[in-house]
CSV table of C-alpha atoms in Angstrom, one decimal:
chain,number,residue,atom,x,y,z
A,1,UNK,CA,24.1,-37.2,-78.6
A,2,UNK,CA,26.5,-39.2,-80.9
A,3,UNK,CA,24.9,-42.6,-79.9
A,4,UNK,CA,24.8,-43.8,-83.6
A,5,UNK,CA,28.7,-43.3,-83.6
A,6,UNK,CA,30.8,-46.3,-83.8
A,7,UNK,CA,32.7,-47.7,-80.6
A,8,UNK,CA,35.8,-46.3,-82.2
A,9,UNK,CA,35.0,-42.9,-81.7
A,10,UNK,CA,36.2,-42.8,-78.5
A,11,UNK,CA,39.7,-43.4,-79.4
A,12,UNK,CA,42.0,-39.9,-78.9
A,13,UNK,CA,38.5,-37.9,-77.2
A,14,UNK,CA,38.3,-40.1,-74.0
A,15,UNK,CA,42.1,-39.7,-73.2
A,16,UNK,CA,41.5,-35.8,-73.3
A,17,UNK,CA,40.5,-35.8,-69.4
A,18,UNK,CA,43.9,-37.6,-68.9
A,19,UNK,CA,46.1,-34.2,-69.0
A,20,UNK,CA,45.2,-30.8,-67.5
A,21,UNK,CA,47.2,-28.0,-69.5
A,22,UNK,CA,48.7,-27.9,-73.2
A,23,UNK,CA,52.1,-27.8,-71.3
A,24,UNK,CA,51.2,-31.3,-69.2
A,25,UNK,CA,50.3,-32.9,-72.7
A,26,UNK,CA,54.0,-32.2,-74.0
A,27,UNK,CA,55.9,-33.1,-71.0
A,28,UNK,CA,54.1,-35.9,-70.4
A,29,UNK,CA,52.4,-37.6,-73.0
A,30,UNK,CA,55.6,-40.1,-73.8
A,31,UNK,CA,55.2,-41.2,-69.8
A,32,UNK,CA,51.4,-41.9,-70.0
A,33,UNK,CA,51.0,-43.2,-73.1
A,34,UNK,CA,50.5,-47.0,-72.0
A,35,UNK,CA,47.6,-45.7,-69.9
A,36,UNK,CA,45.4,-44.0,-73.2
A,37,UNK,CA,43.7,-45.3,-75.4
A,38,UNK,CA,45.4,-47.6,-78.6
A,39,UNK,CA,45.0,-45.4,-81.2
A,40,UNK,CA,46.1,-42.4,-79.0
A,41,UNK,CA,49.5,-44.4,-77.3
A,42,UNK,CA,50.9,-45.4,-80.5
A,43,UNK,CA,50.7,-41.4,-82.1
A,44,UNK,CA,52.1,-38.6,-81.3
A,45,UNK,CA,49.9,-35.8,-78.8
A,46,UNK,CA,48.8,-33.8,-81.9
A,47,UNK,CA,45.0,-35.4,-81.6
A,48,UNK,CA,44.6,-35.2,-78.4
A,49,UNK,CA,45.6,-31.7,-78.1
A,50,UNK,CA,43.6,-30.5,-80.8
A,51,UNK,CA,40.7,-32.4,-79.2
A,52,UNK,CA,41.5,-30.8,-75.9
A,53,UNK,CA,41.6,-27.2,-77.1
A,54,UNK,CA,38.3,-28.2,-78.9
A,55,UNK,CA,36.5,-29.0,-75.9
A,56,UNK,CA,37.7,-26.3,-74.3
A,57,UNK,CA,35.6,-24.1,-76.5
A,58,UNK,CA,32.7,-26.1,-76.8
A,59,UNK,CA,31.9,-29.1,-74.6
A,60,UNK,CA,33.6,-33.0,-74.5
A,61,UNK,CA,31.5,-34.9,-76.2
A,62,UNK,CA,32.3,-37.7,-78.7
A,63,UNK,CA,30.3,-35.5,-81.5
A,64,UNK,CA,33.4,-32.5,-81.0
A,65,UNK,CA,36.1,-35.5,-82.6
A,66,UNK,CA,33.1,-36.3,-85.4
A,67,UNK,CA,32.9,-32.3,-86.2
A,68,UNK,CA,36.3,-31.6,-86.4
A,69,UNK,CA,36.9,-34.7,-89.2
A,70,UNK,CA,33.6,-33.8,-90.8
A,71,UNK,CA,34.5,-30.1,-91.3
A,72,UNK,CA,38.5,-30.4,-91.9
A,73,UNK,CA,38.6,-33.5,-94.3
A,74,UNK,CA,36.9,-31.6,-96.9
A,75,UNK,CA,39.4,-29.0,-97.0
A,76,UNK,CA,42.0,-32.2,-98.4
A,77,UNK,CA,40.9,-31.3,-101.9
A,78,UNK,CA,42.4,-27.9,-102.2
A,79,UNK,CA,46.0,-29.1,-101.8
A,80,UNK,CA,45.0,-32.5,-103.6
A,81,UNK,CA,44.0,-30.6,-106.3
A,82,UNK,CA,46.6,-27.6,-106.3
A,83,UNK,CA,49.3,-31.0,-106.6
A,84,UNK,CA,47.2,-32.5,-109.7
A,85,UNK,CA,47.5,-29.2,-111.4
A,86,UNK,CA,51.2,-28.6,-110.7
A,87,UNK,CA,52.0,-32.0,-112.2
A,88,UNK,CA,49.5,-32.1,-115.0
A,89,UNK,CA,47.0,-30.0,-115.7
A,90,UNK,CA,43.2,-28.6,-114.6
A,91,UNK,CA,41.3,-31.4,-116.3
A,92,UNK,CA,43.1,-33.8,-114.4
A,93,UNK,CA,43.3,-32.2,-111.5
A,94,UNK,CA,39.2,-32.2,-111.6
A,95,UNK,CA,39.2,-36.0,-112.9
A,96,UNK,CA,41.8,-36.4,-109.5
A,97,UNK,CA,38.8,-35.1,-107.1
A,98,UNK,CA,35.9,-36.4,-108.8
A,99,UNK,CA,37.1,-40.0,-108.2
A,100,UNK,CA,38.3,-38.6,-104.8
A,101,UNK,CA,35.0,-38.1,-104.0
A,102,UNK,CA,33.8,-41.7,-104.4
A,103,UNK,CA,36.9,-43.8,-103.5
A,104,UNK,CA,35.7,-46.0,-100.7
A,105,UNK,CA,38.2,-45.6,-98.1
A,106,UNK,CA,37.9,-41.8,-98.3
A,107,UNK,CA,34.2,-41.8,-97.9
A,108,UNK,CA,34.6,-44.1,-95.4
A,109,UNK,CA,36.7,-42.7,-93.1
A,110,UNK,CA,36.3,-39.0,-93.1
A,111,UNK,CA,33.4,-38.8,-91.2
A,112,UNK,CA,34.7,-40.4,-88.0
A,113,UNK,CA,38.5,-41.6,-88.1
A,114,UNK,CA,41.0,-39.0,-87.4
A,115,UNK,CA,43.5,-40.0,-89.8
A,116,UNK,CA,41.1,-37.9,-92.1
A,117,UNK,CA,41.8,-35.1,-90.4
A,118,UNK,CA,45.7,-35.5,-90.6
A,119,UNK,CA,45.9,-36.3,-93.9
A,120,UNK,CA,44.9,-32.2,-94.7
A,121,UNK,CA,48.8,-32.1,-92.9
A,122,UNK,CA,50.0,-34.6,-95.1
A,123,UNK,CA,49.1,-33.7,-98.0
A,124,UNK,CA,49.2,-30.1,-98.1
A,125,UNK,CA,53.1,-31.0,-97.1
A,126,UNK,CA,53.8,-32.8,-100.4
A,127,UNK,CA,52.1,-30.3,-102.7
A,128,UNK,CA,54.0,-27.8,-100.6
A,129,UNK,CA,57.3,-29.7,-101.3
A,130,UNK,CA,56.8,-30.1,-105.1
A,131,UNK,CA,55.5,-26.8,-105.1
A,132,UNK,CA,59.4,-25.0,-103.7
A,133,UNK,CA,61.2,-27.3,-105.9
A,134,UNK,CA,58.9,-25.6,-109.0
A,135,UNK,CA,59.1,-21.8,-107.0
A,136,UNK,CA,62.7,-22.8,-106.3
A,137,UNK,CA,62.2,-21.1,-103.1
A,138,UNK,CA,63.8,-21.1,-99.6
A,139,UNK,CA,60.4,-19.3,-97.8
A,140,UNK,CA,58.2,-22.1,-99.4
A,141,UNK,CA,60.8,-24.7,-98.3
A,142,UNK,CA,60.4,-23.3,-94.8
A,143,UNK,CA,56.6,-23.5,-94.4
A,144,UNK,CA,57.3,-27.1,-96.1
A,145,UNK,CA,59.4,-27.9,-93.0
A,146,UNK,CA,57.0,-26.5,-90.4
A,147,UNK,CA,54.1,-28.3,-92.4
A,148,UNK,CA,56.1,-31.5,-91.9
A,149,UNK,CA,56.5,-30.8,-88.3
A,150,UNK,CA,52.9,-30.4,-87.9
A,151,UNK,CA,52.3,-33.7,-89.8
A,152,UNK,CA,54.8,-35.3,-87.6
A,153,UNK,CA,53.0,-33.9,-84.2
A,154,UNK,CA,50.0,-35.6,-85.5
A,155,UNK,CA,50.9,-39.5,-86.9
A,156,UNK,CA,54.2,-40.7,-86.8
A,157,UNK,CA,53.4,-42.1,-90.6
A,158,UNK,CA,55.0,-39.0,-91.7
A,159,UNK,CA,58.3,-40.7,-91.9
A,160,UNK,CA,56.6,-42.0,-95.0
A,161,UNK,CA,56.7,-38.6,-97.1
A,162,UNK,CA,60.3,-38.0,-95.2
A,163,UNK,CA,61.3,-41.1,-97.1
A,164,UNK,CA,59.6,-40.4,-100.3
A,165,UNK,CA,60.9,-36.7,-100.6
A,166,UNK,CA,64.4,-38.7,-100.2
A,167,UNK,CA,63.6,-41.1,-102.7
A,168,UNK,CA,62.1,-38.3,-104.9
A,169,UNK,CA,65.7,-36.5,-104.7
A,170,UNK,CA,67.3,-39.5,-105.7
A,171,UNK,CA,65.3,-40.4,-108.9
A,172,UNK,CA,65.3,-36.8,-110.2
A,173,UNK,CA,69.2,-36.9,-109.8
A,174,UNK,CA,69.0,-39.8,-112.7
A,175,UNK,CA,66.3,-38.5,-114.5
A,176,UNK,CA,66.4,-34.9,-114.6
A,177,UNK,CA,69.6,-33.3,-113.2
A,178,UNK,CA,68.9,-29.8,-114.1
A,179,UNK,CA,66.4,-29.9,-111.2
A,180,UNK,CA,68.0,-32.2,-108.6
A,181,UNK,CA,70.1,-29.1,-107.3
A,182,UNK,CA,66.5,-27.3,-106.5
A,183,UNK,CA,65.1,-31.2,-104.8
A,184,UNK,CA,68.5,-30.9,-102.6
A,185,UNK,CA,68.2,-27.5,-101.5
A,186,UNK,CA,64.3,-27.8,-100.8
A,187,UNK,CA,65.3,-31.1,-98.7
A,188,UNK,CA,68.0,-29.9,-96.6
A,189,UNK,CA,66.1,-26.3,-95.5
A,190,UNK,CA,62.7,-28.0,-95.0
A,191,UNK,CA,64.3,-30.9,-93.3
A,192,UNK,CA,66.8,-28.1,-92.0
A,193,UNK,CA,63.2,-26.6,-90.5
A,194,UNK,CA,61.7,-30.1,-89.2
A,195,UNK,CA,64.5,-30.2,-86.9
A,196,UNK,CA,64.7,-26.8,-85.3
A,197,UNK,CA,61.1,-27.2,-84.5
A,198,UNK,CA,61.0,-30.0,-82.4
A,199,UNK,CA,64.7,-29.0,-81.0
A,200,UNK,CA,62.4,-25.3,-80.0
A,201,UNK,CA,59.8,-27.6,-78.4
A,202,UNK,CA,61.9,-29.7,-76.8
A,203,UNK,CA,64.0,-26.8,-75.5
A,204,UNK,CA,60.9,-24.8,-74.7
A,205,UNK,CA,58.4,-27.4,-73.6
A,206,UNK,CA,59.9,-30.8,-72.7
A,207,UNK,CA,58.3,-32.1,-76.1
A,208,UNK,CA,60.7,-34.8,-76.8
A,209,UNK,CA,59.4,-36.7,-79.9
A,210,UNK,CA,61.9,-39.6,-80.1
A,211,UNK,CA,60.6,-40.5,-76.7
A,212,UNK,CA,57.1,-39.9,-77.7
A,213,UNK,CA,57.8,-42.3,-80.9
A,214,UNK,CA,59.9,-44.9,-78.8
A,215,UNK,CA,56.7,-45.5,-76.5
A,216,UNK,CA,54.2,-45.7,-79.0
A,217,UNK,CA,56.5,-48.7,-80.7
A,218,UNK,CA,56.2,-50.2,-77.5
A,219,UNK,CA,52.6,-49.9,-77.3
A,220,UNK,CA,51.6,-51.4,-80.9
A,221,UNK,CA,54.2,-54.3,-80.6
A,222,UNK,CA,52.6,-54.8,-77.5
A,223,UNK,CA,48.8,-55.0,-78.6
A,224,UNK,CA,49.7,-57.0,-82.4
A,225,UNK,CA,53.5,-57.7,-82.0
A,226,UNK,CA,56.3,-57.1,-84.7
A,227,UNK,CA,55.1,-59.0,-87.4
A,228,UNK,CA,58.3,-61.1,-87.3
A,229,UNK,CA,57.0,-63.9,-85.0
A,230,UNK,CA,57.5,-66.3,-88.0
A,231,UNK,CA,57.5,-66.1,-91.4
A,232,UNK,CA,53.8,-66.9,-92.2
A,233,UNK,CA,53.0,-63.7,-90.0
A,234,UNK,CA,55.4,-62.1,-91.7
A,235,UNK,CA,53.7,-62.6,-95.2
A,236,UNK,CA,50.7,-62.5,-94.3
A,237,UNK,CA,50.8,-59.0,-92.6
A,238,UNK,CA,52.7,-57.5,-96.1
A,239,UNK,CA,50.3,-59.2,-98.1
A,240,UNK,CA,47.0,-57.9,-95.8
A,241,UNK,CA,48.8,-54.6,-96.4
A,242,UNK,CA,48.9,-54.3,-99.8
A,243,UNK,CA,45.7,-56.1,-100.2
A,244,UNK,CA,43.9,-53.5,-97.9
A,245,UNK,CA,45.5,-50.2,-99.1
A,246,UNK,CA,44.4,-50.9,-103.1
A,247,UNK,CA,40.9,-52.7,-102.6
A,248,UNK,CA,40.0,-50.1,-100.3
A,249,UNK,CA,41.4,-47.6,-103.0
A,250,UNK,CA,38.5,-49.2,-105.6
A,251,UNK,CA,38.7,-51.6,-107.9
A,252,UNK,CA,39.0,-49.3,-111.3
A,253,UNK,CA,41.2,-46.6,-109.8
A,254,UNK,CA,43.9,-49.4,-108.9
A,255,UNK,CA,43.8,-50.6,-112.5
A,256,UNK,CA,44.1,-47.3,-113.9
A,257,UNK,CA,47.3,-46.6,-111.3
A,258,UNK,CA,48.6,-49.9,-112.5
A,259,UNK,CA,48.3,-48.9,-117.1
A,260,UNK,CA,49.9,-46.0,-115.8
A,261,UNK,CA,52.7,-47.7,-113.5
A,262,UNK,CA,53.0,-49.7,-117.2
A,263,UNK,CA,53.0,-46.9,-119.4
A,264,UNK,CA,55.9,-45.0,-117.3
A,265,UNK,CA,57.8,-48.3,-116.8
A,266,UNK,CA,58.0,-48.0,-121.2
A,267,UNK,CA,59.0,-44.2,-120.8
A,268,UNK,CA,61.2,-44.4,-117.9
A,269,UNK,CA,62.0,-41.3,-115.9
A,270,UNK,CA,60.6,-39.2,-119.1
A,271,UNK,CA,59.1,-36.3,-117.2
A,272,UNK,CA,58.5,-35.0,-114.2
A,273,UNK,CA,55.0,-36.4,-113.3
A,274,UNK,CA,56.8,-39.6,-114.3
A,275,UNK,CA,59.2,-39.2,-111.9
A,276,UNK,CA,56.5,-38.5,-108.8
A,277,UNK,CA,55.5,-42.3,-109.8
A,278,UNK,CA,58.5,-44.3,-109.9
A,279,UNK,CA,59.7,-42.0,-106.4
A,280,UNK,CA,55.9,-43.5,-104.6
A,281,UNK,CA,56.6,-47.4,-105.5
A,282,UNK,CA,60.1,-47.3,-105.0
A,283,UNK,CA,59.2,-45.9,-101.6
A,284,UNK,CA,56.0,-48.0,-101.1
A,285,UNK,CA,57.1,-51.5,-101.6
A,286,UNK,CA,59.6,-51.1,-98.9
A,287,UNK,CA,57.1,-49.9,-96.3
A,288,UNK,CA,54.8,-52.2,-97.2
A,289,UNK,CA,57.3,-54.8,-96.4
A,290,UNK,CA,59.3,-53.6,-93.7
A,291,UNK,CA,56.1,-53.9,-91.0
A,292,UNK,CA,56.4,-50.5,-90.0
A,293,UNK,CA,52.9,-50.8,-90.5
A,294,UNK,CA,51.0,-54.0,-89.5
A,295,UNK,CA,47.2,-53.3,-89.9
A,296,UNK,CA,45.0,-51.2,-91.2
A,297,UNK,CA,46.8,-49.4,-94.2
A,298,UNK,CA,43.5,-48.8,-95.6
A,299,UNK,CA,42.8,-46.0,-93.2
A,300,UNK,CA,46.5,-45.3,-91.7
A,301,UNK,CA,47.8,-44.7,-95.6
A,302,UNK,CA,44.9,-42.0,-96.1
A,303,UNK,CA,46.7,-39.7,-97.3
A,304,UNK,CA,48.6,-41.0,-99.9
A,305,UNK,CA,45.5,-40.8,-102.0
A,306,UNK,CA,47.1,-38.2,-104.2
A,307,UNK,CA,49.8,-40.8,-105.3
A,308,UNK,CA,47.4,-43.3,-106.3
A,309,UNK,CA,44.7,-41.1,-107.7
A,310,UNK,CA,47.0,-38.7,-109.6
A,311,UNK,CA,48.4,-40.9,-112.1
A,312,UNK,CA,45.1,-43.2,-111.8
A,313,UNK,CA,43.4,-40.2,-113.4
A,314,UNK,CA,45.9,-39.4,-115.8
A,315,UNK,CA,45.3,-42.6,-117.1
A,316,UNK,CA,41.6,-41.6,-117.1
A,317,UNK,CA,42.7,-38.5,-119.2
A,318,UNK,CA,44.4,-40.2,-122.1
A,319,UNK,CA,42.0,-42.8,-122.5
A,320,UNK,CA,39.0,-40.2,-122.9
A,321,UNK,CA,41.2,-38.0,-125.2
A,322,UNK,CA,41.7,-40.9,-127.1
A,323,UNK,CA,38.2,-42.0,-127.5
A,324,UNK,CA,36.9,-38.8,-127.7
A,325,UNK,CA,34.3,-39.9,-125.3
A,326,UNK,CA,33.8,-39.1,-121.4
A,327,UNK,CA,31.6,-42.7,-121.0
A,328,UNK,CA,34.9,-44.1,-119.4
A,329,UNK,CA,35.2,-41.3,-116.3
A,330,UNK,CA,30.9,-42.1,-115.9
A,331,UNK,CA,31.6,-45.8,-115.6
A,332,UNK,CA,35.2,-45.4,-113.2
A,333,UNK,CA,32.6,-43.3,-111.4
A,334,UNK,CA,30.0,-45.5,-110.9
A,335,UNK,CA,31.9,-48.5,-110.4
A,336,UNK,CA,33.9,-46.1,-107.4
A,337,UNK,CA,30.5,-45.8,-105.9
A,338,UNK,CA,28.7,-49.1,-106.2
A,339,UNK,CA,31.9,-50.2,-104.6
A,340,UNK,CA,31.8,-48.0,-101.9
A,341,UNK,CA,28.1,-48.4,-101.4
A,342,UNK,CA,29.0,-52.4,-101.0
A,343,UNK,CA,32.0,-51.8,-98.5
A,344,UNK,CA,29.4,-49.7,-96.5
A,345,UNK,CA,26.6,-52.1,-96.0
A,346,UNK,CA,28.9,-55.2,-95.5
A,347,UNK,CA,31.5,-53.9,-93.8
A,348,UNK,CA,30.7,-50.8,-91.7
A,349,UNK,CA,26.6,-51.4,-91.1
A,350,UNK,CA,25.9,-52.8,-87.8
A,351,UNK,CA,23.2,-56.0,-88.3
């Protein structure tokens, strides 16, 4: 019956009995948002419609939300992978999911937190980005667009990837012009497509996002504030931030991401896997600081897994090829899970 959930289960699936048609959820959800639950007044209605349709086919219960995260999250590592592959090659790619599998905010989360369940969105938007810029195609760039919108109708953290795909532009126009032309055209048509969605929804269904996004500001700054009530706050919230996101990432994947942050910072801009690392910090470090985000990046930030763990295990990779020995990926591996294991029993076990 769900009773061993925890208490935050009930975020999104209790504020499904709260609208009474797929139409009242768009029209309305902006307007009732101060009346649902947190987690569902500060994101967009994506959740909560999902989780109504759900429970229209089986039954509203707190265990429909835990199914839908248990059975979707899984399907992350197809477009996690397919990106790993794209930029490198299939032994990373594996290395990529095999310390996906035991990173501790990933096991963590995807059995009860929804933003497990929109990272599948997220992440199969940047793999489809990278992958019309390779394809240099306008179709791809379409569905890129429309996976974007869909990201977007889910968590409002999607402006992250908006921001990064800008940023990624910009860096490949200084380190590899040849292909900045294809970045552009890619940006404009799936941005292009991001646009005449919502515009179609708004037009056909009274969706309007930008008052959907300015309510749930309102919400959070109500519940935690801005995070520039004084400077301490200030600090402290970038620092919990950053702290969160790369402990909860694990210990030897976030030393591994840093060798490789200095290996590329020697070999500037050199390739194109190269530039998908300087594009992530030089769009990270501004988020993390700008308190767009006040709490919680260890589970909000899910899906930027790939940008950690991709160059984390290509790290991985060149050490092993240089040792000619795989005892390294057993010991990342085991640390990953004794980690995890810890985090588990002291942090999410109720005493």
């Amino acid at each position: 019956n769900g009773a061993f959930l925890p208490q935050g289960i009930n975020e999104y699936i209790n504020d499904v009995q709260n609208f009474d048609s797929v139409g009242d959820i768009l029209r309305n959800y902006a307007f009732k948002a101060k009346m649902l639950t947190r987690h569902a007044g500060t994101h967009p209605p994506g959740a909560v419609m999902t989780l109504w349709i759900a429970t229209r086919f089986f039954t509203y219960s707190n265990m429909v939300k835990a199914f839908l995260i248990i059975f979707s999250a899984p399907f992350t590592l197809i477009p996690m992978y397919l990106l790993a592959r794209q930029l490198h090659d299939n032994k990373i790619a594996t290395y990529t999911l095999v310390m996906y599998l035991v990173t501790p905010n990933i096991v963590m989360y995807t059995a009860t937190c929804m933003d497990a369940f929109f990272s599948l969105f997220l992440i199969t938007s940047t793999y489809l980005f990278f992958y019309s810029v390779e394809r240099k195609s306008a179709v791809l760039a379409v569905f890129t667009g429309l996976s974007l919108s869909l990201s977007m109708f889910m968590t409002f953290a999607t402006t992250f990837l908006g921001v990064y795909f800008i940023s990624l532009t910009t860096v490949t126009f200084w380190a590899n012009r040849k292909d900045f032309t294809n970045h552009v055209a890619v940006l404009i048509i799936s941005g292009g497509t991001f646009c005449l969605t919502y515009l179609s929804m708004y037009l056909a269904a009274e969706y309007n996002i930008l008052k959907n996004l300015q309510m749930a500001m309102e919400v959070d700054s109500s519940g935690i504030g801005t995070g520039y009530e004084s400077a301490l706050r200030y600090f402290l919230v970038s620092g919990t931030n950053l702290f969160g996101f790369f402990s909860m990432l694990g210990i030897t994947t976030t030393t591994l991401w840093l060798r490789e942050l200095w290996n590329t910072n020697q070999n500037l801009l050199a390739k194109k896997n190269s530039i998908f690392l300087v594009a992530y910090v030089l769009t990270l470090v501004p988020m993390i600081f700008s308190t767009l985000y006040l709490t919680e990046t260890e589970r909000i930030w899910l899906f930027m897994a790939p940008f950690i763990l991709i160059p984390a295990a290509k790290n991985l990779r060149e050490y092993i090829d240089e040792k000619q020995s795989n005892w390294l990926l057993y010991i990342v591996v085991t640390i990953l899970f004794v980690q995890t294991l810890a985090f588990e029993v002291f942090i999410d076990t109720i005493w």
